[in-house]
Coordinates of C-alpha atoms and ligand atoms in Angstrom, one line a residue:
X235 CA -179.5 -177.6 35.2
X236 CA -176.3 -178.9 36.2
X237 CA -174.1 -178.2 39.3
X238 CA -173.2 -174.7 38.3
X239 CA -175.6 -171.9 38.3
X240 CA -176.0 -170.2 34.9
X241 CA -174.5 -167.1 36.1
X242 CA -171.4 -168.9 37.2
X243 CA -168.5 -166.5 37.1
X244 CA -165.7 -169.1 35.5
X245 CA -162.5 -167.3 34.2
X246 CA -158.5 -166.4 35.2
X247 CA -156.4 -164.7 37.6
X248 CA -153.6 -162.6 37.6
X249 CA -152.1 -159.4 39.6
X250 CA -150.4 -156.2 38.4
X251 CA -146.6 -156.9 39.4
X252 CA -146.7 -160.2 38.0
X253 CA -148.0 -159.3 33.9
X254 CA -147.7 -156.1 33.7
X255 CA -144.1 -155.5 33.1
X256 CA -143.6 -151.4 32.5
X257 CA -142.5 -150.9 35.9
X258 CA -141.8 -147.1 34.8
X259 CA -143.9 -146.6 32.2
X260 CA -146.3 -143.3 32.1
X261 CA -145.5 -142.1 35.5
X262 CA -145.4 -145.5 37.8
X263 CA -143.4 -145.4 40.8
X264 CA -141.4 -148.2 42.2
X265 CA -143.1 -151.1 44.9
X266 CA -141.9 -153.7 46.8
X267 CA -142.6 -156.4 44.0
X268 CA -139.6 -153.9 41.8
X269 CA -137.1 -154.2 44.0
X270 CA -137.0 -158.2 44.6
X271 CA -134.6 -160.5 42.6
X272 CA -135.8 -163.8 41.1
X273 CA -135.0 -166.7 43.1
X274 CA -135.3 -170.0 42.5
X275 CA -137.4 -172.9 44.8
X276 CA -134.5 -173.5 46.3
X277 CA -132.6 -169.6 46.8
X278 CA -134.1 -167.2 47.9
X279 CA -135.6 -164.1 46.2
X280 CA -133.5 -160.8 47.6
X281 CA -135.3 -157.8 49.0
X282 CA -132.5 -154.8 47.6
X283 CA -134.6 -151.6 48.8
X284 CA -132.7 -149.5 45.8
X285 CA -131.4 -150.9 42.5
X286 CA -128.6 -153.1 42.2
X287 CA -126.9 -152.5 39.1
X288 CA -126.8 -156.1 37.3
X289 CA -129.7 -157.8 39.6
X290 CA -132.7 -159.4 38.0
X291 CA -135.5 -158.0 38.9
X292 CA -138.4 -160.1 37.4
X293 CA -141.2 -158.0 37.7
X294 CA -139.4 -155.0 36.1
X295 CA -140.9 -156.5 32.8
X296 CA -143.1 -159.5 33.7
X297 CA -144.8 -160.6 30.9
X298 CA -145.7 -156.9 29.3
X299 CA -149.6 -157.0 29.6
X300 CA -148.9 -153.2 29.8
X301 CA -148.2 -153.3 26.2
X302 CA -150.1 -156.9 25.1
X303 CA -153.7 -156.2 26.8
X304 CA -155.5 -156.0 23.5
X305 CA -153.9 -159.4 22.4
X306 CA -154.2 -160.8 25.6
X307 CA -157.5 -160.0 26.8
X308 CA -158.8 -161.6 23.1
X309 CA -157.3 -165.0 24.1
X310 CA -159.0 -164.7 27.1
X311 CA -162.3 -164.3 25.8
X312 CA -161.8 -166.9 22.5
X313 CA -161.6 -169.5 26.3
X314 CA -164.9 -167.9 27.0
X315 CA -163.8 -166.4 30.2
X316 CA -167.1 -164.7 32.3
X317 CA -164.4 -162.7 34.5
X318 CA -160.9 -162.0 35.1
X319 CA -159.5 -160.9 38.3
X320 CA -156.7 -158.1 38.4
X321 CA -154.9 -156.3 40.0
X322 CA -154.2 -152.3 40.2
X323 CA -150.9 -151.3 40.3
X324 CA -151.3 -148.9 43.4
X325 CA -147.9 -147.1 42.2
X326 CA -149.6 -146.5 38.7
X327 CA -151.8 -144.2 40.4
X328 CA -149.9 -143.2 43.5
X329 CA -145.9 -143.0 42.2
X330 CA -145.1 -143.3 45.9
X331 CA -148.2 -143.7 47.4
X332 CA -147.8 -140.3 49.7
X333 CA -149.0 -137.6 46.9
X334 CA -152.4 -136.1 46.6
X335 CA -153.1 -135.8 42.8
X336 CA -153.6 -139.5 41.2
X337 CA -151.4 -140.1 37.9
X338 CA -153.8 -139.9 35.0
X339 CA -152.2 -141.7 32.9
X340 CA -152.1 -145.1 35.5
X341 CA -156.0 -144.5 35.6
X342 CA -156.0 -144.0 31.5
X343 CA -154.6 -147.6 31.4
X344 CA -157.2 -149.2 33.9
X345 CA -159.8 -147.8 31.9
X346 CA -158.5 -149.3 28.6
X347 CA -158.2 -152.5 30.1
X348 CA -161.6 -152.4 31.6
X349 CA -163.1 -150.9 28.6
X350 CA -161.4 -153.9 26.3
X351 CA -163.0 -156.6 29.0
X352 CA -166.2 -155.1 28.5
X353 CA -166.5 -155.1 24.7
X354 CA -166.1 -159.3 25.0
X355 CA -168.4 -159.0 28.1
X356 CA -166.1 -160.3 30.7
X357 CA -166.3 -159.2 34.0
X358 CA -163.4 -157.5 35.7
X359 CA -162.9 -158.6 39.4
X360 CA -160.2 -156.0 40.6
X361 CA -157.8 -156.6 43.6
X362 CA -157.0 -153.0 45.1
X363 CA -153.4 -154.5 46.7
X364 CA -152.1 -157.9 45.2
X365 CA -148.7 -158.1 47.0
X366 CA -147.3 -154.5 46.3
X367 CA -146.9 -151.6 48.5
X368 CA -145.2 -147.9 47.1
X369 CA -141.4 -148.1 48.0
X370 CA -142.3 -144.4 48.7
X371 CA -144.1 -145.5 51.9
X372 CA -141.7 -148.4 53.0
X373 CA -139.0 -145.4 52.7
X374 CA -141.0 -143.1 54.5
X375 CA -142.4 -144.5 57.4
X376 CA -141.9 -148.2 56.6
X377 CA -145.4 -148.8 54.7
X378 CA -147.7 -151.3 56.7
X379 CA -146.3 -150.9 60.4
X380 CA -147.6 -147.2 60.5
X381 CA -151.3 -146.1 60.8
X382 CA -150.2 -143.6 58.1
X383 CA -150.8 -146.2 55.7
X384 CA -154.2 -146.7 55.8
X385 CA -155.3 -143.1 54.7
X386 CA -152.8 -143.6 52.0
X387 CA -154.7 -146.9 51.0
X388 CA -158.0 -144.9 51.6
X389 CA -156.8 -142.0 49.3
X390 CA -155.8 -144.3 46.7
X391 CA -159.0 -146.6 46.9
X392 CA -161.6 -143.4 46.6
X393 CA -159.7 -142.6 43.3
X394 CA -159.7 -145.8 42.0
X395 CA -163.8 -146.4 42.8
X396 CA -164.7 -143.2 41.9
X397 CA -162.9 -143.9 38.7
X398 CA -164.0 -147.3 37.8
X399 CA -167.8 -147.0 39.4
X400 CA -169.4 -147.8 36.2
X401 CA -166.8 -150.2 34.8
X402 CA -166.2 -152.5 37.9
X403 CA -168.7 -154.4 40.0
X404 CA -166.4 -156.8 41.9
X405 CA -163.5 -155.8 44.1
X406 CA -161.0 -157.4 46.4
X407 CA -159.8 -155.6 49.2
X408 CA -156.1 -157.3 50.0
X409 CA -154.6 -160.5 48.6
X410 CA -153.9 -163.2 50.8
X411 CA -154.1 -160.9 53.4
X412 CA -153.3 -163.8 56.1
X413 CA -149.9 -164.1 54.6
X414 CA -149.4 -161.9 57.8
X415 CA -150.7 -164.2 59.7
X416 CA -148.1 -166.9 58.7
X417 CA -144.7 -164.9 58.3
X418 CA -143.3 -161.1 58.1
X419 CA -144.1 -160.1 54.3
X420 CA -142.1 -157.4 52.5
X421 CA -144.4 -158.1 49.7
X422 CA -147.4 -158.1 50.5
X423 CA -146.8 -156.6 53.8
X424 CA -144.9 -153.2 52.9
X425 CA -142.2 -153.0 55.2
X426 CA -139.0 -154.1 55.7
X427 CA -136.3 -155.0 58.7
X428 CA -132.7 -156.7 57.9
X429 CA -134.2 -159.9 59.9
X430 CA -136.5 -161.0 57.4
X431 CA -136.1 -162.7 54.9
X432 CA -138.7 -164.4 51.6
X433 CA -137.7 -167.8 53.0
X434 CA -140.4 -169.5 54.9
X435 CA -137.9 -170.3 57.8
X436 CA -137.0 -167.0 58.3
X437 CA -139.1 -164.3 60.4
X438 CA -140.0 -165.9 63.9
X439 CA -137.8 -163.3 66.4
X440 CA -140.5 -161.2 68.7
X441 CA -139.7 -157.8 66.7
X442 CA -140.9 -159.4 63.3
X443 CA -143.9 -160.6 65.2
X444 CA -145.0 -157.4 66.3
X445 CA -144.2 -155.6 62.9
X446 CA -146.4 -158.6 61.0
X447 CA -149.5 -157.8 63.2
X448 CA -149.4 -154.6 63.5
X449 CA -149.5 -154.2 59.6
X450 CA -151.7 -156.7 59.8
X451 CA -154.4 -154.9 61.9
X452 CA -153.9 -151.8 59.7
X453 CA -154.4 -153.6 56.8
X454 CA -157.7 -155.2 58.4
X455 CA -158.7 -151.6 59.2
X456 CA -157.7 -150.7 55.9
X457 CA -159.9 -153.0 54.6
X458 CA -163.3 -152.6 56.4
X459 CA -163.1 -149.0 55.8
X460 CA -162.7 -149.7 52.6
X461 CA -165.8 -151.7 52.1
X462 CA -167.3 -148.6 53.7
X463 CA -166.0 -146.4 51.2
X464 CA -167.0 -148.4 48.1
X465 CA -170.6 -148.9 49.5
X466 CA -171.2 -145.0 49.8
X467 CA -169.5 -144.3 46.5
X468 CA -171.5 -147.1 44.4
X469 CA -174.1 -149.3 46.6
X470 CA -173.9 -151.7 43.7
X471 CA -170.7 -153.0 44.3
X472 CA -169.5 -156.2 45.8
X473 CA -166.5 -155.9 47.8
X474 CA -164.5 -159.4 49.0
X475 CA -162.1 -160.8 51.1
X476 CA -159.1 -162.7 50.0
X477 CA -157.1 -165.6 52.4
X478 CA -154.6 -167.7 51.1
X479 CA -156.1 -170.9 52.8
X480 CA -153.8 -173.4 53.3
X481 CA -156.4 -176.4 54.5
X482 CA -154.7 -178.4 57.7
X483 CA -155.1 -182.2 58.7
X484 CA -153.8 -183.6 61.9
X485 CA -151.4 -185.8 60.5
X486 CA -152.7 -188.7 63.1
X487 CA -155.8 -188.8 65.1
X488 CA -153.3 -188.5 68.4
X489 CA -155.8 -185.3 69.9
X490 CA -152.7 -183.4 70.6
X491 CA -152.1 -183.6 66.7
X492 CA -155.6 -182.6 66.5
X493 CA -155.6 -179.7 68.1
X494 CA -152.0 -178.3 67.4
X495 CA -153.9 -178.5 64.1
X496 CA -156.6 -176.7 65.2
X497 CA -154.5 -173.4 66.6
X498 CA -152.5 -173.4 63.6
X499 CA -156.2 -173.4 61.4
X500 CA -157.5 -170.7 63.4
X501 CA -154.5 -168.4 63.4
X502 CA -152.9 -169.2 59.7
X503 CA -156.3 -169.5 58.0
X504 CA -159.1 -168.2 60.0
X505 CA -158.4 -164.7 61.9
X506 CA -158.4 -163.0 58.8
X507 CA -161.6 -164.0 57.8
X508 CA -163.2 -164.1 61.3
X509 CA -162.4 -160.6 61.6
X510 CA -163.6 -160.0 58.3
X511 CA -166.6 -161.7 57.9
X512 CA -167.8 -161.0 61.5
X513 CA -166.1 -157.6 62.2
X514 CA -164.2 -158.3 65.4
X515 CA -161.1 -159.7 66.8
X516 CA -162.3 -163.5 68.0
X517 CA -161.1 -164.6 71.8
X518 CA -158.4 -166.7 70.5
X519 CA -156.7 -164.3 68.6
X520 CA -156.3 -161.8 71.1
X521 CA -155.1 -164.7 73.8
X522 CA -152.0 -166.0 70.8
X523 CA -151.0 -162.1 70.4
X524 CA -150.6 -162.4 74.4
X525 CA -149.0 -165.7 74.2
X526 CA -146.5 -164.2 71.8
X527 CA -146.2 -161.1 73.8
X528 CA -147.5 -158.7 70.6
X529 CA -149.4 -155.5 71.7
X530 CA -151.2 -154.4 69.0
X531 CA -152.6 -150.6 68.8
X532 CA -156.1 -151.2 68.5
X533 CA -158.4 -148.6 69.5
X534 CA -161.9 -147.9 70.0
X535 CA -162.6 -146.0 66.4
X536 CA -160.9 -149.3 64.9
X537 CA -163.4 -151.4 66.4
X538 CA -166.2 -149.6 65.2
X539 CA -164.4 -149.7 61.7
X540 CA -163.9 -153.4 62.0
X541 CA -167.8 -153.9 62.8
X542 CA -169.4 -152.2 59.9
X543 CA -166.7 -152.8 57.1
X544 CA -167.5 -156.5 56.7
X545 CA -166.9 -157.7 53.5
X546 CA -170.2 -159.3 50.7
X547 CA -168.4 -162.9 50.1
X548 CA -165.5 -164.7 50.6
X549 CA -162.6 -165.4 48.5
X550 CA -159.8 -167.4 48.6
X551 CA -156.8 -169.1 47.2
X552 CA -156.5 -173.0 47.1
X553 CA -153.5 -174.5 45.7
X554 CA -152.6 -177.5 48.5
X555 CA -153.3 -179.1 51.7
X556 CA -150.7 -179.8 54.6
X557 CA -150.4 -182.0 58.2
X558 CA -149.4 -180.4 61.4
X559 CA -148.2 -183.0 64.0
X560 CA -146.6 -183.0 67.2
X561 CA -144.0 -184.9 66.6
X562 CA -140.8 -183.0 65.7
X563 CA -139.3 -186.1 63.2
X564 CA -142.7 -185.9 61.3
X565 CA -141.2 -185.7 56.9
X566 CA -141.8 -182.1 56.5
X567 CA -142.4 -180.6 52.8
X568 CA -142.5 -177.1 51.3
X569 CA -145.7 -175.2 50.2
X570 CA -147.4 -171.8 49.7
X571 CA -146.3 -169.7 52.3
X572 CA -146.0 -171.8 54.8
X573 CA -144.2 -175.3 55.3
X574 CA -146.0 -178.3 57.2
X575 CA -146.1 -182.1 57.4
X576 CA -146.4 -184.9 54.6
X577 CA -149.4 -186.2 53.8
X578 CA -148.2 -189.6 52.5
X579 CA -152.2 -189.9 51.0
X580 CA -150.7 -186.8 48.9
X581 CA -148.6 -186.5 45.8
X582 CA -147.0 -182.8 45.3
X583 CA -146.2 -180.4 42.3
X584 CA -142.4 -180.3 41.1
X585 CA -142.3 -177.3 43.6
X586 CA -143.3 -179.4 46.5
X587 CA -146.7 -178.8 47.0
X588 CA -149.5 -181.2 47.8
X589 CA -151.9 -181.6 45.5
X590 CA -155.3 -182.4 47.0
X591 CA -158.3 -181.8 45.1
X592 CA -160.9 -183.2 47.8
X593 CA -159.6 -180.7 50.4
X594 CA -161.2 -177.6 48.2
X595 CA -164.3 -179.8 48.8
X596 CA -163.8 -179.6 52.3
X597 CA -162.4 -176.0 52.7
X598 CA -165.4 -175.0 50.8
X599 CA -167.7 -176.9 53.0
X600 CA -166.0 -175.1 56.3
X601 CA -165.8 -171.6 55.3
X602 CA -169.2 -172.0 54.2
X603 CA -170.3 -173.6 57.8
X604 CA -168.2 -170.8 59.4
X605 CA -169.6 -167.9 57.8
X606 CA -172.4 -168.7 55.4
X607 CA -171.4 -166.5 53.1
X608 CA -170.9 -166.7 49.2
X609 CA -167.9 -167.7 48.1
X610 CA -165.1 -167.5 45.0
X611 CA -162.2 -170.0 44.6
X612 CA -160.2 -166.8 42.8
X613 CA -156.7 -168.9 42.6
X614 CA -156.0 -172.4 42.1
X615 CA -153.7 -173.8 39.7
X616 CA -150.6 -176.2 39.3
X617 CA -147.2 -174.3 38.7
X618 CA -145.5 -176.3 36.2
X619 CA -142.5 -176.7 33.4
X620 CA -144.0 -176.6 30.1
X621 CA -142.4 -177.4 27.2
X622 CA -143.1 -175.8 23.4
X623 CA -143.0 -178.2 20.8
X624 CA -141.0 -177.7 17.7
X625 CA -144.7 -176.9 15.9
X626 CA -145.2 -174.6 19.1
X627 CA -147.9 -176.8 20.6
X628 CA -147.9 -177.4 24.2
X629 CA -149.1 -180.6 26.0
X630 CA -149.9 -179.5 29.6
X631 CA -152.2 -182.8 30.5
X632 CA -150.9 -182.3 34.2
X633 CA -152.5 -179.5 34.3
X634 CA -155.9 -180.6 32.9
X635 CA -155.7 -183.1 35.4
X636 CA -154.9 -180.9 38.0
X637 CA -157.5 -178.4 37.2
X638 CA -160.3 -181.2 36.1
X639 CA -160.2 -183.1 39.5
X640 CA -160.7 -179.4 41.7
X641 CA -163.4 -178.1 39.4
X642 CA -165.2 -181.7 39.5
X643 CA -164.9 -181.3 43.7
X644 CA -166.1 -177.5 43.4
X645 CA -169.0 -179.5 41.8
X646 CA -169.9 -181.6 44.6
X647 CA -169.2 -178.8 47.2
X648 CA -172.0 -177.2 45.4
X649 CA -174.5 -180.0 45.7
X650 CA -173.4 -180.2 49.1
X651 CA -175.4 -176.9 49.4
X652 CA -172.5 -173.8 49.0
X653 CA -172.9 -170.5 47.6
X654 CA -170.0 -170.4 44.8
X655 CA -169.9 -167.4 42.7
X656 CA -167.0 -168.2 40.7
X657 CA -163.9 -169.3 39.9
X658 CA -160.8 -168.3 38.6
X659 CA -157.8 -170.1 38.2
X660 CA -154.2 -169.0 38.9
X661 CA -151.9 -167.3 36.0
X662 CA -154.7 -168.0 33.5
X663 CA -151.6 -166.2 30.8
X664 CA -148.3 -167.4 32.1
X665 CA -146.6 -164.9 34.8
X666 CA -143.8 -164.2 37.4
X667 CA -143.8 -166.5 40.3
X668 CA -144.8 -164.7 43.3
X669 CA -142.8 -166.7 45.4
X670 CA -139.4 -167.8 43.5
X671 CA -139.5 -164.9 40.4
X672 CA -139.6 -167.3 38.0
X673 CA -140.7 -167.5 34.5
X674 CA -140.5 -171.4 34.3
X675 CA -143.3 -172.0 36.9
X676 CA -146.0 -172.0 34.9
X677 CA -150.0 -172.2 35.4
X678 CA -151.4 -170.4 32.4
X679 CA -153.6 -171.5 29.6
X680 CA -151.3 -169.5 27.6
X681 CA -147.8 -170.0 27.2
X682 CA -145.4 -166.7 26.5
X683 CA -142.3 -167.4 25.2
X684 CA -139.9 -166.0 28.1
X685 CA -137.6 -167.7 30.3
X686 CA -136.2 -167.2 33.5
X687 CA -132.9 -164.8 32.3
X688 CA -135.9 -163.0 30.5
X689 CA -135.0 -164.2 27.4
X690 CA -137.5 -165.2 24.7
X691 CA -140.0 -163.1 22.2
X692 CA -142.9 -162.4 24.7
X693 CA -145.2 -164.4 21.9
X694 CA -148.3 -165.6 23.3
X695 CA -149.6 -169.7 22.2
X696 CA -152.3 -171.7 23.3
X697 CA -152.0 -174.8 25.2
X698 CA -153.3 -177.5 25.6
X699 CA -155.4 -176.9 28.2
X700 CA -156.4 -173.4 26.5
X701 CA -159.1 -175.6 24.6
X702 CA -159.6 -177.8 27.4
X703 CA -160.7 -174.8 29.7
X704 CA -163.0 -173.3 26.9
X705 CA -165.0 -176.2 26.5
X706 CA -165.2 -176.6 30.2
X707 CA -166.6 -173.2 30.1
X708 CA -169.0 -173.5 26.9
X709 CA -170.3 -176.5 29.1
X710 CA -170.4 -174.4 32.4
X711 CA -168.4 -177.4 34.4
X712 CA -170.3 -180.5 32.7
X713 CA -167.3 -181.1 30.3
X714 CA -164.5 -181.8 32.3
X715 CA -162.8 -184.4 29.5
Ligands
BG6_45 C1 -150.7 -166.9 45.7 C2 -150.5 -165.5 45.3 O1 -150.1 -167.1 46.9 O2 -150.1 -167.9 44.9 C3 -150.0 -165.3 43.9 O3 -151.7 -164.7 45.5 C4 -149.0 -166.3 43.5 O4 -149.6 -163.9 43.7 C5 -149.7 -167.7 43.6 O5 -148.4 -166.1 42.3 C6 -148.8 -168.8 43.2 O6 -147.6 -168.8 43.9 P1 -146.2 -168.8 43.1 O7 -145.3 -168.6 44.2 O8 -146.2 -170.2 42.5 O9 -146.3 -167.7 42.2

C-alpha cells in the first residue's frame, strides 16, 4: 500500500455562488454573493445592497453549472474524482431565508445534481453556507448579528437533510467560518454596516468588532446545533468543520515575534476550531473579547449547544503561509483574508500569496496534535492566468507544480501518523474569485471560456493538469509526475 488509504476521498471543490450562475432561476432569491461587484486584486469588490443598474455583478451568472451540471459533473468523473464538495445555495431553498415552505424547485435541482454524482459514484461533500447569506435576512434584521438567524439556518438545514438523507453522507457546516475571526464579512458573514469594507485593511473600529463576533457566536451555535440535527435526522452522517487556516511563522526567533505569533494563531486560526472540536469557548478567547472590549451574548442554553454539537473531523482550507513580527517596517504582502509579513524563504502566486507546500505538512501535523481528529484538506489550489492555445490546449505546469509539491507533503503528513480523509482541491472547473470577482483567477482543471466583462462562450476544455490530476488519482497519490 502506499501513503494513501484505499478509500482516500481525492476530488474538487467548488460553492454555489461561485458556478452556479442562475441567480433568479426557478424561484432563488438574492444573497450577499448577488449584490457584490467584481473587483480586481487591486480595487475593491463593492457591497450595493440593491441593484445598481450597469454594475457587474459576477456571481449573477458565474460559470452556469445551473444549466452545465450534466456536462460538468462528466468531466469530473472522466479525472476520476471520488468526491466533490458543494455548496447549497440557501436562497434556492429559502428565497429570503425568513419563509416557512422550502422552494421545490431549488431542492429539485440538488437532487439532480446529487443524483448525476451518484450514477459516476462520486461522493457529494455538501457545504450548508459557503459565503452567502439571504439578502432577505440582511434586510430584515441584518442576517448574522441577530439570534434570529440561527432558527432560520436551523429551518433551512432540517429541509435540506431531511431531503438529501439518502443521497449525502458528508456535510460541512460553515465555510471558513474564522473569516470572522480575522475581519467583518458581508459575505460570509451576512450583515452589513457602511464602515466595512471587502478590503483586508478595512474593518478594525470597536462597532465592526462586536458585530463580527457576535455573528460569529451565532454562527458557532448555528453550527453545533446543527450537527445535532443531522445526527437525529440520519446517525450515518458525517458532519465537519471548515477554517480557512492561514499557518503563521514568527518571522524571527526574537520570542516577542514568537508569541505575537502565537495570539494571532490562536485567534485567526484556532478559536473556531477549539470551540468546535472541543465544544467550549477556550480561556484565551474570552480574555481577547475583553481585551477588545466585545461582549458577546452568550448564554447558558448556548453552552450546552456548544458542548454536544461537536463536529466528526476537521476540514480546512490551505492555500499559503504568512510571518507575523513585531517590528512595524517588517515587508508586508497580501493573502487570503488576511495580510501578514514576508517570508523571504517564500515565493508567492501572481496575486501575492505565499506558496508553501511544507507548511500543509505542518498545519496537518498541528491540527492533528491539537484535536486528534480526522481530517480533509477541502481547498487548496493556485489562482492563476491561463492562457488557451490557438488548438485550445492549455499548459497550466504552475499549477501541476503547485498542486504536486502539497499532495507529495499530504503524503508525508500521513506517514507522520494523521488521519486524512480526503482531499479536494480549489475550483476544480474554473469559477468566480471569492475575493476579487474575477474570472481570470483561475484554479480549475477545466478551463471555461469566460472573461472577466463576462465575455466568452461558457465552453468547457481540459487542461493540462486535467490529465495530470486523473492519473494522480488512478494512482491514488503515487503518480505525482
Ligand atoms: C477560500 C474560499 O477562501 O478561498 C473560496 O473558501 C475562495 O470561496 C478561495 O474562492 C480562493 O480565494 P479567491 O479569492 O482566490 O477566490
Amino acid at each position: 500500500m502506499g501513503l494513501f488509504p484505499d478509500n482516500f476521498l481525492w476530488g474538487g471543490a467548488t460553492a454555489a455562488n461561485q458556478i452556479e450562475g442562475a441567480w433568479n432561476a426557478d424561484g432563488k432569491g438574492p444573497s450577499t454573493a448577488d449584490v457584490m461587484t467584481a473587483g480586481t486584486k487591486d480595487t475593491p469588490r463593492l457591497i450595493t445592497m440593491d441593484f445598481v443598474e450597469g454594475a457587474n455583478y459576477p456571481s449573477r451568472e458565474a460559470v452556469d453549472f445551473y444549466h452545465h451540471y450534466k456536462e460538468d459533473i462528466a468531466l469530473f468523473a472522466e479525472m476520476g474524482f471520488k468526491t466533490f464538495r458543494m455548496s447549497i445555495n440557501w436562497t434556492r431553498i429559502y428565497p429570503t431565508g425568513l419563509e416557512t415552505e422550502p422552494n421545490e424547485k431549488g431542492l429539485q435541482f440538488y437532487d439532480n445534481v446529487f443524483d448525476e454524482l451518484r450514477k459516476y459514484g462520486i461522493e457529494p461533500l455538501v457545504t450548508l453556507s459557503h459565503y452567502e447569506c439571504p439578502l432577505g435576512m440582511v434586510k430584515e434584521f441584518n442576517g448574522w448579528t441577530d439570534r434570529r438567524a440561527i432558527d432560520c439556518f436551523l429551518r433551512y438545514c432540517e429541509t435540506v437533510f431531511n431531503r438529501f438523507k439518502d443521497k449525502v453522507t458528508y456535510w460541512l457546516t460553515f465555510n471558513e467560518i474564522n473569516g470572522l475571526a480575522m475581519h467583518p464579512s458581508f459575505l460570509g458573514g451576512g450583515f452589513y454596516s457602511p464602515e466595512m469594507s471587502m478590503n483586508m485593511d478595512g474593518g478594525a473600529t470597536p462597532e465592526l468588532d462586536r458585530l463580527r463576533f457576535t455573528a460569529l457566536h451565532y454562527q458557532l451555535v448555528a453550527s453545533a446545533k446543527a450537527v445535532q440535527l443531522g445526527h437525529k435526522i440520519n446517525p450515518g452522517f458525517k458532519i465537519g468543520n471548515m477554517i480557512c487556516h492561514i499557518t503563521t511563522y514568527p518571522y524571527t526567533c526574537n520570542p516577542a515575534d514568537v508569541l505575537k505569533a502565537q495570539e494571532q494563531d490562536r485567534i485567526s486560526n484556532c478559536l473556531c476550531g477549539d470551540v468546535q472540536c472541543r465544544g467550549e469557548y477556550p480561556p484565551y478567547a474570552l480574555k481577547f473579547f475583553k481585551k477588545i472590549g466585545v461582549q458577546i451574548d452568550i448564554t447558558k442554553e448556548d453552552k450546552k449547544e456548544l458542548k454536544a454539537g461537536t463536529v466528526d473531523y476537521y476540514t480546512f482550507s490551505y492555500y499559503m503561509s504568512t510571518c507575523t513580527s513585531t517590528d512595524p517596517n517588517a515587508a508586508k504582502l497580501r493573502g487570503n483574508l488576511i495580510k501578514g509579513v514576508k517570508n523571504p524563504y517564500l515565493e508567492a502566486s501572481e496575486w501575492g500569496w505565499q506558496i508553501d507546500p511544507k507548511g500543509l505538512r505542518y498545519t496537518l501535523n498541528k491540527i492533528y496534535d491539537r484535536y486528534e481528529k480526522p481530517m480533509m484538506v477541502v481547498e487548496n489550489g493556485l489562482g492563476a492566468v491561463d492562457t488557451q492555445e490557438e488548438d485550445g490546449t492549455i499548459h497550466d505546469s504552475y499549477r501541476i507544480d503547485y498542486l504536486k509539491k502539497h499532495i507529495e507533503e499530504m503524503g508525508k503528513a500521513i506517514e507522520d501518523g494523521c488521519e486524512v480523509w480526503g482531499y479536494t482541491t480549489w475550483g476544480c472547473i474554473d469559477l468566480i474569485s471569492a475575493s476579487t470577482g474575477e474570472m481570470k483567477k483561475r484554479y480549475g482543471f477545466i478551463y471555461v471560456d469566460k472573461d472577466n466583462d463576462g465575455k466568452g462562450t461558457m465552453e468547457r476544455s481540459r487542461k493540462d493538469s486535467f490529465y495530470w490530476y486523473k492519473k494522480v488519482i488512478a494512482s491514488n497519490g503515487e503518480q505525482l509526475d
